[in-house]
PDB file of C-alpha atoms in Angstrom:
ATOM      1  CA  MET B1350      58.626 -19.573 163.433  1.00 51.00           C
ATOM      2  CA  ASN B1351      61.297 -20.379 160.790  1.00 47.00           C
ATOM      3  CA  ASP B1352      60.030 -23.870 160.222  1.00 49.00           C
ATOM      4  CA  GLN B1353      56.387 -22.484 159.871  1.00 47.00           C
ATOM      5  CA  GLN B1354      57.734 -19.821 157.412  1.00 47.00           C
ATOM      6  CA  ARG B1355      59.457 -22.488 155.375  1.00 48.00           C
ATOM      7  CA  THR B1356      56.455 -24.650 155.374  1.00 45.00           C
ATOM      8  CA  ASN B1357      54.185 -21.719 154.229  1.00 47.00           C
ATOM      9  CA  ARG B1358      56.641 -20.980 151.377  1.00 47.00           C
ATOM     10  CA  ASN B1359      56.720 -24.612 150.264  1.00 47.00           C
ATOM     11  CA  VAL B1360      52.862 -24.737 150.177  1.00 42.00           C
ATOM     12  CA  SER B1361      52.638 -21.402 148.341  1.00 45.00           C
ATOM     13  CA  SER B1362      55.293 -22.545 145.862  1.00 48.00           C
ATOM     14  CA  GLY B1363      53.279 -25.873 145.273  1.00 47.00           C
ATOM     15  CA  VAL B1364      50.004 -23.969 144.803  1.00 40.00           C
ATOM     16  CA  ILE B1365      51.681 -21.522 142.299  1.00 44.00           C
ATOM     17  CA  ALA B1366      53.221 -24.359 140.469  1.00 46.00           C
ATOM     18  CA  ALA B1367      49.790 -26.087 140.285  1.00 43.00           C
ATOM     19  CA  VAL B1368      47.948 -23.100 139.022  1.00 41.00           C
ATOM     20  CA  SER B1369      50.720 -22.302 136.487  1.00 47.00           C
ATOM     21  CA  ALA B1370      50.394 -25.977 135.133  1.00 44.00           C
ATOM     22  CA  ALA B1371      46.752 -25.642 134.867  1.00 42.00           C
ATOM     23  CA  VAL B1372      46.900 -22.381 133.071  1.00 40.00           C
ATOM     24  CA  VAL B1373      49.483 -23.710 130.624  1.00 43.00           C
ATOM     25  CA  ALA B1374      47.278 -26.796 130.187  1.00 43.00           C
ATOM     26  CA  VAL B1375      44.025 -24.726 129.460  1.00 42.00           C
ATOM     27  CA  SER B1376      45.934 -22.327 127.225  1.00 46.00           C
ATOM     28  CA  GLY B1377      47.401 -25.273 125.370  1.00 46.00           C
ATOM     29  CA  GLY B1378      43.934 -26.835 124.807  1.00 45.00           C
ATOM     30  CA  VAL B1379      42.397 -23.528 123.535  1.00 39.00           C
ATOM     31  CA  ALA B1380      45.265 -23.097 121.196  1.00 43.00           C
ATOM     32  CA  TRP B1381      44.789 -26.640 120.070  1.00 38.00           C
ATOM     33  CA  LEU B1382      41.029 -26.142 119.517  1.00 41.00           C
ATOM     34  CA  THR B1383      41.652 -22.798 117.667  1.00 46.00           C
ATOM     35  CA  SER B1384      44.133 -24.334 115.408  1.00 48.00           C
ATOM     36  CA  GLN B1385      41.781 -27.197 114.567  1.00 52.00           C
ATOM     37  CA  THR B1386      38.564 -25.193 114.042  1.00 48.00           C
ATOM     38  CA  PRO B1387      39.376 -23.073 111.050  1.00 47.00           C
ATOM     39  CA  ASN B1388      40.523 -26.169 109.095  1.00 47.00           C
ATOM     40  CA  THR B1389      36.975 -27.563 109.017  1.00 44.00           C
ATOM     41  CA  SER B1390      35.339 -24.271 108.031  1.00 43.00           C
ATOM     42  CA  THR B1391      37.594 -22.550 105.617  1.00 44.00           C
ATOM     43  CA  PRO B1392      37.481 -25.098 102.759  1.00 46.00           C
ATOM     44  CA  GLY B1393      33.671 -24.364 102.408  1.00 44.00           C
ATOM     45  CA  ASN B1394      34.030 -20.627 101.819  1.00 43.00           C
ATOM     46  CA  PRO B1395      36.251 -20.669  98.706  1.00 40.00           C
ATOM     47  CA  SER B1396      34.025 -23.294  96.952  1.00 37.00           C
ATOM     48  CA  GLN B1397      31.108 -21.056  97.433  1.00 35.00           C
ATOM     49  CA  SER B1398      32.600 -17.925  96.266  1.00 33.00           C
ATOM     50  CA  ILE B1399      33.653 -19.699  93.059  1.00 36.00           C
ATOM     51  CA  LYS B1400      30.268 -21.182  92.318  1.00 38.00           C
ATOM     52  CA  GLN B1401      28.251 -17.883  92.836  1.00 35.00           C
ATOM     53  CA  PRO B1402      29.560 -16.047  89.761  1.00 35.00           C
ATOM     54  CA  GLN B1403      28.909 -19.080  87.565  1.00 37.00           C
ATOM     55  CA  LYS B1404      25.254 -19.018  88.011  1.00 34.00           C
ATOM     56  CA  PRO B1405      24.406 -15.899  85.944  1.00 32.00           C
ATOM     57  CA  LEU B1406      26.532 -17.165  83.049  1.00 30.00           C
ATOM     58  CA  THR B1407      23.988 -19.869  82.261  1.00 31.00           C
ATOM     59  CA  THR B1408      21.171 -17.538  81.847  1.00 32.00           C
ATOM     60  CA  LYS B1409      22.592 -14.874  79.530  1.00 41.00           C
ATOM     61  CA  PRO B1410      22.796 -16.678  76.243  1.00 48.00           C
ATOM     62  CA  GLY B1411      19.148 -17.544  76.005  1.00 55.00           C
ATOM     63  CA  ASN B1412      18.083 -13.907  76.119  1.00 71.00           C
ATOM     64  CA  GLU B1413      18.783 -13.229  72.462  1.00 78.00           C
ATOM     65  CA  GLN B1414      15.878 -13.659  69.926  1.00 81.00           C
ATOM     66  CA  SER B1415      15.635 -13.425  66.164  1.00 83.00           C
ATOM     67  CA  ALA B1416      13.073 -11.410  64.464  1.00 88.00           C
ATOM     68  CA  ASN B1417      12.276  -9.995  61.116  1.00 93.00           C
ATOM     69  CA  ILE B1418      11.242  -6.453  60.206  1.00 95.00           C
ATOM     70  CA  TYR B1419       9.576  -5.878  56.856  1.00 96.00           C
ATOM     71  CA  TRP B1420      10.557  -3.205  54.274  1.00 96.00           C
ATOM     72  CA  LEU B1421       8.999  -2.474  50.901  1.00 96.00           C
ATOM     73  CA  ARG B1422      10.788  -3.141  47.697  1.00 93.00           C
ATOM     74  CA  PRO B1423       9.411  -2.081  44.230  1.00 89.00           C
ATOM     75  CA  THR B1424       8.830  -4.524  41.583  1.00 88.00           C
ATOM     76  CA  GLU B1425       7.608  -4.211  37.826  1.00 85.00           C
ATOM     77  CA  LYS B1426       3.861  -3.976  38.795  1.00 84.00           C
ATOM     78  CA  SER B1427       3.762  -3.087  42.545  1.00 86.00           C
ATOM     79  CA  LEU B1428       5.598  -3.483  45.748  1.00 89.00           C
ATOM     80  CA  GLU B1429       6.685  -6.565  47.800  1.00 94.00           C
ATOM     81  CA  LEU B1430       7.429  -7.051  51.381  1.00 95.00           C
ATOM     82  CA  VAL B1431      11.112  -7.854  52.150  1.00 94.00           C
ATOM     83  CA  PRO B1432      12.193  -9.348  55.475  1.00 94.00           C
ATOM     84  CA  GLN B1433      15.339  -8.018  57.277  1.00 93.00           C
ATOM     85  CA  PRO B1434      16.439 -10.477  60.063  1.00 91.00           C
ATOM     86  CA  VAL B1435      17.518  -8.769  63.348  1.00 88.00           C
ATOM     87  CA  LYS B1436      18.911 -10.185  66.636  1.00 87.00           C
ATOM     88  CA  ILE B1437      17.360  -8.630  69.743  1.00 83.00           C
ATOM     89  CA  ALA B1438      18.407  -9.033  73.209  1.00 80.00           C
ATOM     90  CA  ALA B1439      15.161  -9.849  74.850  1.00 74.00           C
ATOM     91  CA  ALA B1440      13.554 -12.526  77.169  1.00 73.00           C
ATOM     92  CA  GLN B1441       9.941 -11.892  76.542  1.00 77.00           C
ATOM     93  CA  PRO B1442       8.023 -11.815  73.116  1.00 71.00           C
ATOM     94  CA  ASN B1443       6.774  -8.327  74.073  1.00 82.00           C
ATOM     95  CA  GLN B1444      10.427  -6.919  74.455  1.00 86.00           C
ATOM     96  CA  ALA B1445      11.378  -8.577  71.163  1.00 87.00           C
ATOM     97  CA  LEU B1446       8.563  -7.119  69.209  1.00 91.00           C
ATOM     98  CA  GLU B1447       8.935  -3.712  70.794  1.00 92.00           C
ATOM     99  CA  ALA B1448      12.520  -3.624  69.711  1.00 91.00           C
ATOM    100  CA  ALA B1449      11.632  -4.832  66.103  1.00 93.00           C
ATOM    101  CA  PHE B1450       8.982  -1.995  65.805  1.00 95.00           C
ATOM    102  CA  LYS B1451      11.299   0.633  67.021  1.00 93.00           C
ATOM    103  CA  THR B1452      13.744  -0.500  64.311  1.00 93.00           C
ATOM    104  CA  LEU B1453      10.973  -0.429  61.726  1.00 96.00           C
ATOM    105  CA  LEU B1454       9.697   2.937  62.646  1.00 96.00           C
ATOM    106  CA  ALA B1455      13.188   4.417  62.554  1.00 94.00           C
ATOM    107  CA  GLY B1456      13.319   3.474  58.827  1.00 93.00           C
ATOM    108  CA  PRO B1457      15.803   1.663  56.556  1.00 89.00           C
ATOM    109  CA  THR B1458      19.295   2.862  56.872  1.00 81.00           C
ATOM    110  CA  GLU B1459      20.853   1.338  53.605  1.00 75.00           C
ATOM    111  CA  GLY B1460      20.060  -0.491  50.513  1.00 76.00           C
ATOM    112  CA  SER B1461      16.986  -0.022  48.071  1.00 75.00           C
ATOM    113  CA  ASP B1462      14.358  -0.979  50.476  1.00 88.00           C
ATOM    114  CA  SER B1463      11.953   1.602  51.652  1.00 94.00           C
ATOM    115  CA  THR B1464       8.936   2.324  53.882  1.00 95.00           C
ATOM    116  CA  THR B1465       5.719   4.112  53.556  1.00 95.00           C
ATOM    117  CA  ILE B1466       5.412   4.403  57.314  1.00 96.00           C
ATOM    118  CA  PRO B1467       5.529   8.268  57.970  1.00 95.00           C
ATOM    119  CA  LYS B1468       8.468   9.699  59.845  1.00 94.00           C
ATOM    120  CA  GLY B1469       7.588  10.612  63.237  1.00 95.00           C
ATOM    121  CA  THR B1470       5.328   7.564  63.763  1.00 97.00           C
ATOM    122  CA  GLN B1471       5.912   6.294  67.380  1.00 97.00           C
ATOM    123  CA  LEU B1472       4.888   3.094  69.125  1.00 97.00           C
ATOM    124  CA  LEU B1473       2.794   4.022  71.939  1.00 97.00           C
ATOM    125  CA  GLY B1474       2.106   0.551  73.178  1.00 95.00           C
ATOM    126  CA  LEU B1475       2.446  -3.155  72.343  1.00 95.00           C
ATOM    127  CA  LYS B1476       0.703  -6.026  74.023  1.00 94.00           C
ATOM    128  CA  VAL B1477       0.781  -9.822  73.259  1.00 92.00           C
ATOM    129  CA  GLU B1478      -2.052 -11.959  74.566  1.00 91.00           C
ATOM    130  CA  ASN B1479      -2.098 -15.513  73.547  1.00 89.00           C
ATOM    131  CA  ASN B1480      -2.681 -15.456  69.750  1.00 94.00           C
ATOM    132  CA  ASP B1481      -3.286 -11.687  69.448  1.00 96.00           C
ATOM    133  CA  VAL B1482      -1.040  -8.773  69.074  1.00 96.00           C
ATOM    134  CA  HIS B1483      -2.214  -5.176  69.732  1.00 97.00           C
ATOM    135  CA  VAL B1484       0.009  -2.469  68.157  1.00 97.00           C
ATOM    136  CA  ASN B1485      -0.734   1.127  69.202  1.00 98.00           C
ATOM    137  CA  LEU B1486       0.891   3.734  66.991  1.00 97.00           C
ATOM    138  CA  SER B1487       0.715   7.495  67.100  1.00 97.00           C
ATOM    139  CA  GLU B1488      -1.554   9.506  64.903  1.00 95.00           C
ATOM    140  CA  ASP B1489       1.344  10.241  62.488  1.00 95.00           C
ATOM    141  CA  PHE B1490       0.905   6.737  61.041  1.00 96.00           C
ATOM    142  CA  THR B1491      -2.347   7.835  59.345  1.00 93.00           C
ATOM    143  CA  SER B1492      -0.861  10.901  57.383  1.00 91.00           C
ATOM    144  CA  GLY B1493       0.211  11.280  53.805  1.00 83.00           C
ATOM    145  CA  GLY B1494       0.213   9.009  50.803  1.00 81.00           C
ATOM    146  CA  GLY B1495      -2.432   7.252  48.505  1.00 87.00           C
ATOM    147  CA  SER B1496      -3.834   3.776  48.583  1.00 87.00           C
ATOM    148  CA  THR B1497      -0.785   2.031  47.648  1.00 89.00           C
ATOM    149  CA  SER B1498       1.165   3.825  50.393  1.00 91.00           C
ATOM    150  CA  MET B1499      -1.473   2.898  53.158  1.00 93.00           C
ATOM    151  CA  LEU B1500      -1.691  -0.723  52.068  1.00 94.00           C
ATOM    152  CA  GLY B1501       2.212  -0.867  52.125  1.00 95.00           C
ATOM    153  CA  ARG B1502       2.384   0.435  55.716  1.00 96.00           C
ATOM    154  CA  ILE B1503      -0.337  -1.803  56.828  1.00 96.00           C
ATOM    155  CA  GLY B1504       1.413  -4.840  55.396  1.00 97.00           C
ATOM    156  CA  GLN B1505       4.625  -3.784  57.178  1.00 97.00           C
ATOM    157  CA  VAL B1506       2.941  -3.504  60.498  1.00 98.00           C
ATOM    158  CA  VAL B1507       1.109  -6.925  60.060  1.00 98.00           C
ATOM    159  CA  TYR B1508       4.102  -8.940  58.983  1.00 97.00           C
ATOM    160  CA  THR B1509       6.409  -7.414  61.601  1.00 97.00           C
ATOM    161  CA  ALA B1510       3.820  -8.042  64.426  1.00 97.00           C
ATOM    162  CA  THR B1511       3.551 -11.696  63.285  1.00 96.00           C
ATOM    163  CA  THR B1512       7.488 -12.367  62.870  1.00 94.00           C
ATOM    164  CA  LEU B1513       7.452 -14.543  65.970  1.00 91.00           C
ATOM    165  CA  ASN B1514       4.045 -16.065  65.339  1.00 94.00           C
ATOM    166  CA  PRO B1515       3.060 -16.113  61.730  1.00 95.00           C
ATOM    167  CA  ASN B1516      -0.508 -17.148  62.531  1.00 96.00           C
ATOM    168  CA  ALA B1517      -1.118 -14.420  65.044  1.00 97.00           C
ATOM    169  CA  LYS B1518      -3.971 -11.837  64.775  1.00 98.00           C
ATOM    170  CA  VAL B1519      -3.076  -8.250  64.620  1.00 98.00           C
ATOM    171  CA  TYR B1520      -4.991  -5.346  65.982  1.00 98.00           C
ATOM    172  CA  ILE B1521      -3.792  -1.893  64.757  1.00 97.00           C
ATOM    173  CA  GLU B1522      -4.552   0.958  66.992  1.00 97.00           C
ATOM    174  CA  VAL B1523      -4.018   4.683  66.552  1.00 96.00           C
ATOM    175  CA  ASN B1524      -3.852   6.659  70.006  1.00 97.00           C
ATOM    176  CA  GLY B1525      -5.525   3.731  71.796  1.00 96.00           C
ATOM    177  CA  LYS B1526      -8.370   3.414  69.274  1.00 96.00           C
ATOM    178  CA  GLN B1527      -8.841   0.572  66.773  1.00 96.00           C
ATOM    179  CA  LEU B1528      -8.059   1.788  63.312  1.00 95.00           C
ATOM    180  CA  ASP B1529     -11.082   0.939  60.995  1.00 93.00           C
ATOM    181  CA  VAL B1530     -10.557   3.488  58.159  1.00 90.00           C
ATOM    182  CA  LEU B1531      -7.057   4.438  57.085  1.00 86.00           C
ATOM    183  CA  GLY B1532      -6.198   7.657  55.012  1.00 76.00           C
ATOM    184  CA  GLY B1533      -8.091  10.286  52.949  1.00 67.00           C
ATOM    185  CA  GLU B1534      -8.956   7.625  50.404  1.00 67.00           C
ATOM    186  CA  GLY B1535     -10.799   5.575  53.058  1.00 77.00           C
ATOM    187  CA  VAL B1536      -9.058   2.232  53.145  1.00 84.00           C
ATOM    188  CA  GLU B1537     -11.229   0.113  55.341  1.00 90.00           C
ATOM    189  CA  LEU B1538      -9.560  -2.348  57.595  1.00 93.00           C
ATOM    190  CA  GLN B1539     -11.295  -5.393  58.710  1.00 93.00           C
ATOM    191  CA  GLN B1540      -9.632  -6.289  62.102  1.00 95.00           C
ATOM    192  CA  PRO B1541      -8.094  -8.433  63.274  1.00 96.00           C
ATOM    193  CA  LEU B1542      -5.556  -8.690  60.415  1.00 97.00           C
ATOM    194  CA  THR B1543      -3.487 -11.855  59.557  1.00 97.00           C
ATOM    195  CA  ARG B1544      -0.990 -12.400  56.911  1.00 97.00           C
ATOM    196  CA  GLU B1545      -3.473 -14.711  55.178  1.00 96.00           C
ATOM    197  CA  THR B1546      -6.391 -11.951  55.241  1.00 96.00           C
ATOM    198  CA  PHE B1547      -4.071  -9.354  54.262  1.00 96.00           C
ATOM    199  CA  ASN B1548      -2.705 -10.981  51.277  1.00 94.00           C
ATOM    200  CA  LYS B1549      -6.332 -11.807  50.247  1.00 94.00           C
ATOM    201  CA  ASN B1550      -8.139  -8.530  50.857  1.00 93.00           C
ATOM    202  CA  TYR B1551      -5.310  -5.946  50.488  1.00 92.00           C
ATOM    203  CA  PRO B1552      -2.853  -7.146  47.662  1.00 88.00           C
ATOM    204  CA  LEU B1553      -0.052  -4.747  47.100  1.00 86.00           C
TER     205      LEU B1553
END
């Protein structure tokens, strides 16, 4: 019985030693794989996180446009249209013109330049289609002033609307309807208006 017990103990010790060696080998292999795997994946992550914030930086500078808004300045005999350059953060022509008109309707803030566009006039809508510009203004645009005042404000609208395209055709609307007659003195407008037709038919 003693010999058998010794034999069993020796077998058991050998089995335990073999199992232990296998466990150590497997765990060592897993540890080696774990240590090797991150080394191949981690370099890609930092490079991606650095590139991502750089993308929007290339699109921002192109969003600013230059436009002119037009004021009136008295001369010895009449009035003249005077451009004031403004820089507008806008990507589309519609956005640039809308911002220009809002500045125009707010009125001049300094200098000797003036406007005959009545206070309270609001831009109700603006649409650019190919070579056409539709400007929709509130009814305040038609109030007050004589013929010189009426022609002055028409010139301001036409020239500001064509600041990005001097050859564009301008349609002036009031409350969504085309404006054919302006003011109590009945200044008739032949629309569409261009810079050329304005200078020819409605001299200041």
